[in-house]
């Protein structure tokens, strides 16, 4: 009889090569967790890139809005400055016109004194100085005999008829007019003359008669 050793069991022989192959396969097979980690990293990078692009677009949009606001404010300021300068010039012109308007009677007295030969001595020097000052302020005198009557710058105080005029004409300047630039301070006060009624038709009849007869008769 064969004796059996108690507590000792025989194990089947396992080839040494099989264990080595199983270990190699286990080592070469990557863990499941490592295989799924790579796609997650790519997704995070994509999200970060998209977020950076969105933030950049928002920054550019905000910059464009601020630039437009700045340009609009600058244009409004330029318009405001031009309007203020224009108003300031208009106020100055009105103030100068009001001041010179108060001096017109004095200038009229100087003119009458000059016409009568009374502008002599110290009075002449003062008068000439005053006329120089008002000229520097832009005051201009207008109104001459023989010029056509213009109701926008002339005020007719006397009216008559004259055979030697072909239109309403200023035949006498009673008071000269004054202006500053395009602003009329006082119209020229004049005496006007109109063509003699019936004179023009008579002249036309004479011309028609001359044409029918072949011209004026020779002496």
mmCIF file of C-alpha atoms in Angstrom:
data_model
loop_
_atom_site.group_PDB
_atom_site.id
_atom_site.type_symbol
_atom_site.label_atom_id
_atom_site.label_comp_id
_atom_site.label_asym_id
_atom_site.label_seq_id
_atom_site.Cartn_x
_atom_site.Cartn_y
_atom_site.Cartn_z
ATOM 1 C CA UNK A 1 0.000 0.000 0.000
ATOM 2 C CA UNK A 2 1.081 3.401 -0.705
ATOM 3 C CA UNK A 3 1.351 5.720 2.162
ATOM 4 C CA UNK A 4 -0.325 9.113 1.897
ATOM 5 C CA UNK A 5 1.030 12.039 3.709
ATOM 6 C CA UNK A 6 -1.819 13.738 5.531
ATOM 7 C CA UNK A 7 -2.415 17.464 4.759
ATOM 8 C CA UNK A 8 -0.497 17.469 1.547
ATOM 9 C CA UNK A 9 -2.336 17.728 -1.724
ATOM 10 C CA UNK A 10 -0.717 17.479 -4.990
ATOM 11 C CA UNK A 11 -1.289 20.341 -7.418
ATOM 12 C CA UNK A 12 -1.197 19.866 -11.091
ATOM 13 C CA UNK A 13 1.880 21.036 -12.721
ATOM 14 C CA UNK A 14 1.468 24.446 -14.299
ATOM 15 C CA UNK A 15 3.795 25.306 -17.090
ATOM 16 C CA UNK A 16 6.017 28.192 -16.222
ATOM 17 C CA UNK A 17 5.502 29.821 -19.592
ATOM 18 C CA UNK A 18 1.750 30.151 -19.132
ATOM 19 C CA UNK A 19 2.109 32.250 -15.999
ATOM 20 C CA UNK A 20 4.565 34.539 -17.698
ATOM 21 C CA UNK A 21 2.261 35.052 -20.662
ATOM 22 C CA UNK A 22 -0.683 35.943 -18.414
ATOM 23 C CA UNK A 23 1.407 38.497 -16.554
ATOM 24 C CA UNK A 24 2.589 40.049 -19.777
ATOM 25 C CA UNK A 25 -0.963 40.398 -21.085
ATOM 26 C CA UNK A 26 -2.039 41.936 -17.803
ATOM 27 C CA UNK A 27 0.808 44.448 -17.955
ATOM 28 C CA UNK A 28 0.197 45.380 -21.603
ATOM 29 C CA UNK A 29 -3.558 45.914 -21.120
ATOM 30 C CA UNK A 30 -4.072 49.592 -20.035
ATOM 31 C CA UNK A 31 -6.436 50.297 -17.207
ATOM 32 C CA UNK A 32 -9.957 51.171 -18.191
ATOM 33 C CA UNK A 33 -9.739 54.510 -16.366
ATOM 34 C CA UNK A 34 -6.655 55.604 -18.250
ATOM 35 C CA UNK A 35 -8.295 54.820 -21.567
ATOM 36 C CA UNK A 36 -11.294 57.154 -20.881
ATOM 37 C CA UNK A 37 -9.199 60.044 -19.429
ATOM 38 C CA UNK A 38 -7.773 61.232 -22.766
ATOM 39 C CA UNK A 39 -11.078 62.272 -24.427
ATOM 40 C CA UNK A 40 -12.070 64.190 -21.285
ATOM 41 C CA UNK A 41 -8.876 66.273 -21.502
ATOM 42 C CA UNK A 42 -9.571 67.162 -25.166
ATOM 43 C CA UNK A 43 -13.110 68.277 -24.282
ATOM 44 C CA UNK A 44 -11.804 70.554 -21.519
ATOM 45 C CA UNK A 45 -9.338 72.157 -23.906
ATOM 46 C CA UNK A 46 -12.121 72.721 -26.469
ATOM 47 C CA UNK A 47 -14.358 74.321 -23.824
ATOM 48 C CA UNK A 48 -11.532 76.589 -22.690
ATOM 49 C CA UNK A 49 -10.806 77.658 -26.290
ATOM 50 C CA UNK A 50 -14.482 78.379 -26.953
ATOM 51 C CA UNK A 51 -14.712 80.384 -23.734
ATOM 52 C CA UNK A 52 -11.638 82.423 -24.628
ATOM 53 C CA UNK A 53 -13.071 83.171 -28.116
ATOM 54 C CA UNK A 54 -16.410 84.257 -26.645
ATOM 55 C CA UNK A 55 -14.694 86.525 -24.138
ATOM 56 C CA UNK A 56 -12.556 88.048 -26.906
ATOM 57 C CA UNK A 57 -15.663 88.736 -29.008
ATOM 58 C CA UNK A 58 -17.361 90.410 -26.047
ATOM 59 C CA UNK A 59 -14.291 92.558 -25.439
ATOM 60 C CA UNK A 60 -14.182 93.686 -29.077
ATOM 61 C CA UNK A 61 -17.907 94.452 -29.045
ATOM 62 C CA UNK A 62 -17.562 96.496 -25.855
ATOM 63 C CA UNK A 63 -14.573 98.361 -27.334
ATOM 64 C CA UNK A 64 -16.536 99.157 -30.508
ATOM 65 C CA UNK A 65 -19.451 100.505 -28.440
ATOM 66 C CA UNK A 66 -17.177 102.691 -26.316
ATOM 67 C CA UNK A 67 -15.443 104.005 -29.440
ATOM 68 C CA UNK A 68 -18.797 104.890 -31.044
ATOM 69 C CA UNK A 69 -19.883 106.647 -27.841
ATOM 70 C CA UNK A 70 -16.662 108.639 -27.750
ATOM 71 C CA UNK A 71 -17.014 109.681 -31.387
ATOM 72 C CA UNK A 72 -20.614 110.741 -30.821
ATOM 73 C CA UNK A 73 -19.678 112.798 -27.772
ATOM 74 C CA UNK A 74 -16.843 114.444 -29.683
ATOM 75 C CA UNK A 75 -19.171 115.376 -32.558
ATOM 76 C CA UNK A 76 -21.725 116.794 -30.119
ATOM 77 C CA UNK A 77 -19.028 118.844 -28.420
ATOM 78 C CA UNK A 78 -17.805 120.232 -31.751
ATOM 79 C CA UNK A 79 -21.359 121.233 -32.702
ATOM 80 C CA UNK A 80 -21.874 122.813 -29.282
ATOM 81 C CA UNK A 81 -18.648 124.800 -29.562
ATOM 82 C CA UNK A 82 -19.530 126.085 -33.040
ATOM 83 C CA UNK A 83 -23.001 127.037 -31.852
ATOM 84 C CA UNK A 84 -21.579 128.910 -28.859
ATOM 85 C CA UNK A 85 -19.084 130.771 -31.048
ATOM 86 C CA UNK A 86 -21.840 131.697 -33.508
ATOM 87 C CA UNK A 87 -24.103 132.923 -30.712
ATOM 88 C CA UNK A 88 -21.253 134.885 -29.166
ATOM 89 C CA UNK A 89 -20.530 136.603 -32.496
ATOM 90 C CA UNK A 90 -24.228 137.395 -32.973
ATOM 91 C CA UNK A 91 -24.496 138.890 -29.472
ATOM 92 C CA UNK A 92 -21.395 140.989 -30.088
ATOM 93 C CA UNK A 93 -22.763 142.241 -33.402
ATOM 94 C CA UNK A 94 -26.085 143.193 -31.812
ATOM 95 C CA UNK A 95 -24.325 145.026 -28.977
ATOM 96 C CA UNK A 96 -22.123 146.972 -31.413
ATOM 97 C CA UNK A 97 -25.149 147.778 -33.600
ATOM 98 C CA UNK A 98 -27.075 149.104 -30.604
ATOM 99 C CA UNK A 99 -24.143 151.268 -29.534
ATOM 100 C CA UNK A 100 -23.595 152.693 -33.017
ATOM 101 C CA UNK A 101 -27.320 153.271 -33.400
ATOM 102 C CA UNK A 102 -27.143 155.669 -30.454
ATOM 103 C CA UNK A 103 -24.316 157.562 -32.191
ATOM 104 C CA UNK A 104 -26.112 158.092 -35.515
ATOM 105 C CA UNK A 105 -27.642 161.460 -34.509
ATOM 106 C CA UNK A 106 -24.136 162.678 -33.612
ATOM 107 C CA UNK A 107 -22.856 161.532 -37.008
ATOM 108 C CA UNK A 108 -25.765 163.334 -38.674
ATOM 109 C CA UNK A 109 -24.812 166.567 -36.871
ATOM 110 C CA UNK A 110 -21.208 166.131 -38.003
ATOM 111 C CA UNK A 111 -22.387 165.655 -41.586
ATOM 112 C CA UNK A 112 -24.521 168.792 -41.545
ATOM 113 C CA UNK A 113 -21.695 170.807 -39.990
ATOM 114 C CA UNK A 114 -19.366 169.615 -42.756
ATOM 115 C CA UNK A 115 -21.862 170.610 -45.461
ATOM 116 C CA UNK A 116 -22.157 174.133 -44.008
ATOM 117 C CA UNK A 117 -18.414 174.568 -43.520
ATOM 118 C CA UNK A 118 -18.677 174.619 -39.743
ATOM 119 C CA UNK A 119 -16.423 171.640 -39.130
ATOM 120 C CA UNK A 120 -13.289 173.528 -38.073
ATOM 121 C CA UNK A 121 -10.787 173.660 -35.227
ATOM 122 C CA UNK A 122 -11.000 171.234 -32.349
ATOM 123 C CA UNK A 123 -14.512 170.199 -33.320
ATOM 124 C CA UNK A 124 -13.128 168.912 -36.621
ATOM 125 C CA UNK A 125 -10.476 166.786 -34.886
ATOM 126 C CA UNK A 126 -13.026 165.257 -32.502
ATOM 127 C CA UNK A 127 -15.435 164.556 -35.361
ATOM 128 C CA UNK A 128 -12.776 162.871 -37.479
ATOM 129 C CA UNK A 129 -11.635 160.757 -34.511
ATOM 130 C CA UNK A 130 -15.200 159.631 -33.883
ATOM 131 C CA UNK A 131 -15.705 158.732 -37.536
ATOM 132 C CA UNK A 132 -12.469 156.718 -37.487
ATOM 133 C CA UNK A 133 -13.563 154.768 -34.408
ATOM 134 C CA UNK A 134 -16.992 153.876 -35.783
ATOM 135 C CA UNK A 135 -15.406 152.833 -39.086
ATOM 136 C CA UNK A 136 -13.118 150.435 -37.202
ATOM 137 C CA UNK A 137 -16.207 148.947 -35.554
ATOM 138 C CA UNK A 138 -17.533 148.119 -39.023
ATOM 139 C CA UNK A 139 -19.988 150.975 -39.560
ATOM 140 C CA UNK A 140 -20.513 151.762 -43.256
ATOM 141 C CA UNK A 141 -22.427 154.659 -44.772
ATOM 142 C CA UNK A 142 -24.480 154.191 -47.930
ATOM 143 C CA UNK A 143 -26.906 156.150 -50.091
ATOM 144 C CA UNK A 144 -26.040 158.208 -53.201
ATOM 145 C CA UNK A 145 -28.010 160.435 -55.512
ATOM 146 C CA UNK A 146 -28.938 158.843 -58.822
ATOM 147 C CA UNK A 147 -29.036 155.225 -57.636
ATOM 148 C CA UNK A 148 -32.198 153.163 -58.177
ATOM 149 C CA UNK A 149 -34.645 153.136 -55.312
ATOM 150 C CA UNK A 150 -34.480 149.906 -53.262
ATOM 151 C CA UNK A 151 -37.184 149.638 -50.576
ATOM 152 C CA UNK A 152 -35.042 147.197 -48.574
ATOM 153 C CA UNK A 153 -32.341 149.818 -47.925
ATOM 154 C CA UNK A 154 -34.080 153.127 -48.782
ATOM 155 C CA UNK A 155 -36.878 154.985 -47.035
ATOM 156 C CA UNK A 156 -38.702 157.427 -49.317
ATOM 157 C CA UNK A 157 -39.658 160.641 -47.526
ATOM 158 C CA UNK A 158 -40.428 162.735 -50.642
ATOM 159 C CA UNK A 159 -41.894 161.773 -53.990
ATOM 160 C CA UNK A 160 -41.986 163.531 -57.356
ATOM 161 C CA UNK A 161 -42.005 162.950 -61.133
ATOM 162 C CA UNK A 162 -39.146 163.715 -63.497
ATOM 163 C CA UNK A 163 -38.971 163.418 -67.289
ATOM 164 C CA UNK A 164 -35.309 162.448 -67.283
ATOM 165 C CA UNK A 165 -35.586 159.184 -65.268
ATOM 166 C CA UNK A 166 -36.641 155.786 -66.575
ATOM 167 C CA UNK A 167 -37.243 154.155 -63.169
ATOM 168 C CA UNK A 168 -37.847 155.162 -59.593
ATOM 169 C CA UNK A 169 -34.616 156.921 -58.638
ATOM 170 C CA UNK A 170 -33.134 158.507 -55.519
ATOM 171 C CA UNK A 171 -32.729 162.164 -56.486
ATOM 172 C CA UNK A 172 -31.722 163.470 -53.036
ATOM 173 C CA UNK A 173 -30.230 161.920 -49.880
ATOM 174 C CA UNK A 174 -31.909 163.468 -46.871
ATOM 175 C CA UNK A 175 -30.122 161.239 -44.359
ATOM 176 C CA UNK A 176 -27.477 158.653 -45.237
ATOM 177 C CA UNK A 177 -28.040 155.030 -44.325
ATOM 178 C CA UNK A 178 -25.715 152.951 -42.167
ATOM 179 C CA UNK A 179 -25.001 149.230 -41.995
ATOM 180 C CA UNK A 180 -22.682 146.759 -40.274
ATOM 181 C CA UNK A 181 -21.853 143.920 -42.595
ATOM 182 C CA UNK A 182 -25.214 142.678 -43.900
ATOM 183 C CA UNK A 183 -27.185 144.239 -41.032
ATOM 184 C CA UNK A 184 -28.862 147.543 -41.862
ATOM 185 C CA UNK A 185 -28.879 149.833 -38.832
ATOM 186 C CA UNK A 186 -30.796 152.625 -40.534
ATOM 187 C CA UNK A 187 -32.094 152.849 -44.111
ATOM 188 C CA UNK A 188 -31.110 155.811 -46.222
ATOM 189 C CA UNK A 189 -33.849 158.446 -46.136
ATOM 190 C CA UNK A 190 -34.247 159.803 -49.628
ATOM 191 C CA UNK A 191 -36.377 161.792 -52.028
ATOM 192 C CA UNK A 192 -37.413 159.763 -55.060
ATOM 193 C CA UNK A 193 -38.589 160.635 -58.533
ATOM 194 C CA UNK A 194 -40.578 158.483 -60.921
ATOM 195 C CA UNK A 195 -40.855 158.777 -64.709
ATOM 196 C CA UNK A 196 -43.289 161.457 -65.879
ATOM 197 C CA UNK A 197 -46.665 159.874 -66.597
ATOM 198 C CA UNK A 198 -47.223 159.659 -70.367
ATOM 199 C CA UNK A 199 -43.613 160.480 -71.213
ATOM 200 C CA UNK A 200 -42.600 156.950 -72.076
ATOM 201 C CA UNK A 201 -45.573 156.264 -74.401
ATOM 202 C CA UNK A 202 -44.940 159.554 -76.253
ATOM 203 C CA UNK A 203 -41.323 158.585 -76.778
ATOM 204 C CA UNK A 204 -42.401 155.189 -78.127
ATOM 205 C CA UNK A 205 -44.845 156.874 -80.532
ATOM 206 C CA UNK A 206 -42.024 159.062 -81.874
ATOM 207 C CA UNK A 207 -39.802 156.012 -82.389
ATOM 208 C CA UNK A 208 -42.627 154.177 -84.198
ATOM 209 C CA UNK A 209 -43.238 157.175 -86.444
ATOM 210 C CA UNK A 210 -39.549 157.339 -87.305
ATOM 211 C CA UNK A 211 -39.507 153.661 -88.217
ATOM 212 C CA UNK A 212 -42.589 154.021 -90.487
ATOM 213 C CA UNK A 213 -41.149 157.036 -92.308
ATOM 214 C CA UNK A 214 -37.782 155.400 -92.802
ATOM 215 C CA UNK A 215 -36.019 157.489 -90.200
ATOM 216 C CA UNK A 216 -35.911 161.128 -89.170
ATOM 217 C CA UNK A 217 -36.201 163.736 -91.962
ATOM 218 C CA UNK A 218 -32.939 165.307 -93.016
ATOM 219 C CA UNK A 219 -32.654 169.083 -92.810
#
